Amino acid sequence: VAAYRVRMSTSTLRIDDFDAQAPWLSVRGNYEMHAQRPLRLAGDLQGSVQAPQGVPLHLRAKLAGTLDELVLEAQLKEPDVANVRAVLTRPNDSWRITGRVASPSLGLDGVMKKPPFRFEDVALRFEVDPEQIRTNGALAIPGVGPLLADATGRFAAKRLTVARAEVRARGSTARVL
């Protein structure tokens, strides 16, 4: 990690134009931390992250808030375009992330070797905590059509397991469990 300029006072640490490099990560940005209770953080960055299948994901992100409530807004710029807004909270000495993702077209190339389809018109909400991951909302699959989805699962040992999923065509009461 390298930084162009670091400023520190009794209550603030500011890092301007940092550059962080690792085999799976390349980012540049600014970071600020304010000593108060709870600790206040702010930052913006842009760069790339290698997805599990080696596909570089180029993004821009901003975060702001405290360790008790931290807001992250990110824009995936390549290989697809997506907007994500997430809020990290710390209820009952644990953690919880809630948010939404929206994209006109979202591929699975980063996580699958040969994805069978792409998602289109994605508008999903998500909740993540130590026990589960839940997502629901609208999306479309070319050749299948617009769908509503609701799924619950878990991520552990580098594996996503879907425990329950319900999918139905938008405007229909028929569903697939």
PDB file of N, CA and C in Angstrom, residues 10 14 26 34 48 60 83 96 107 121 126 145 176:
ATOM      1  N   THR A  10      -5.326  15.022  16.105  1.00  0.00           N
ATOM      2  CA  THR A  10      -5.742  14.267  17.293  1.00  0.00           C
ATOM      3  C   THR A  10      -7.055  13.528  17.088  1.00  0.00           C
ATOM      4  N   ARG A  14      -6.404  11.067   7.578  1.00  0.00           N
ATOM      5  CA  ARG A  14      -6.829  11.189   6.177  1.00  0.00           C
ATOM      6  C   ARG A  14      -5.701  10.699   5.287  1.00  0.00           C
ATOM      7  N   SER A  26      -6.493  -4.453  -7.216  1.00  0.00           N
ATOM      8  CA  SER A  26      -5.771  -3.242  -7.603  1.00  0.00           C
ATOM      9  C   SER A  26      -6.719  -2.063  -7.412  1.00  0.00           C
ATOM     10  N   HIS A  34     -12.454   9.292  11.575  1.00  0.00           N
ATOM     11  CA  HIS A  34     -12.624  10.297  12.621  1.00  0.00           C
ATOM     12  C   HIS A  34     -12.784   9.597  13.962  1.00  0.00           C
ATOM     13  N   SER A  48      -9.948  -2.684  -9.544  1.00  0.00           N
ATOM     14  CA  SER A  48     -10.441  -3.968 -10.026  1.00  0.00           C
ATOM     15  C   SER A  48     -10.157  -5.063  -9.009  1.00  0.00           C
ATOM     16  N   ARG A  60     -16.187   1.170  -8.939  1.00  0.00           N
ATOM     17  CA  ARG A  60     -15.993   2.431  -8.217  1.00  0.00           C
ATOM     18  C   ARG A  60     -16.903   2.341  -6.997  1.00  0.00           C
ATOM     19  N   ASN A  83     -25.355  -1.416 -10.177  1.00  0.00           N
ATOM     20  CA  ASN A  83     -25.304  -0.503  -9.040  1.00  0.00           C
ATOM     21  C   ASN A  83     -25.702  -1.268  -7.794  1.00  0.00           C
ATOM     22  N   ARG A  96     -25.081  -7.381  10.161  1.00  0.00           N
ATOM     23  CA  ARG A  96     -26.126  -7.603   9.162  1.00  0.00           C
ATOM     24  C   ARG A  96     -25.875  -6.636   8.012  1.00  0.00           C
ATOM     25  N   GLY A 107     -23.922 -10.864 -16.063  1.00  0.00           N
ATOM     26  CA  GLY A 107     -23.456 -12.212 -16.384  1.00  0.00           C
ATOM     27  C   GLY A 107     -22.931 -12.935 -15.164  1.00  0.00           C
ATOM     28  N   ASP A 121     -32.460  -7.019 -16.640  1.00  0.00           N
ATOM     29  CA  ASP A 121     -33.424  -6.227 -15.850  1.00  0.00           C
ATOM     30  C   ASP A 121     -33.428  -6.641 -14.380  1.00  0.00           C
ATOM     31  N   PHE A 126     -31.307  -7.688  -0.943  1.00  0.00           N
ATOM     32  CA  PHE A 126     -30.629  -8.784  -0.254  1.00  0.00           C
ATOM     33  C   PHE A 126     -30.436  -8.459   1.215  1.00  0.00           C
ATOM     34  N   GLY A 145     -38.020 -15.162 -19.902  1.00  0.00           N
ATOM     35  CA  GLY A 145     -38.892 -14.028 -19.643  1.00  0.00           C
ATOM     36  C   GLY A 145     -38.682 -13.418 -18.285  1.00  0.00           C
ATOM     37  N   VAL A 176     -42.295 -22.061  -9.095  1.00  0.00           N
ATOM     38  CA  VAL A 176     -41.405 -23.211  -9.026  1.00  0.00           C
ATOM     39  C   VAL A 176     -40.661 -23.123  -7.717  1.00  0.00           C
TER      40      VAL A 176
END
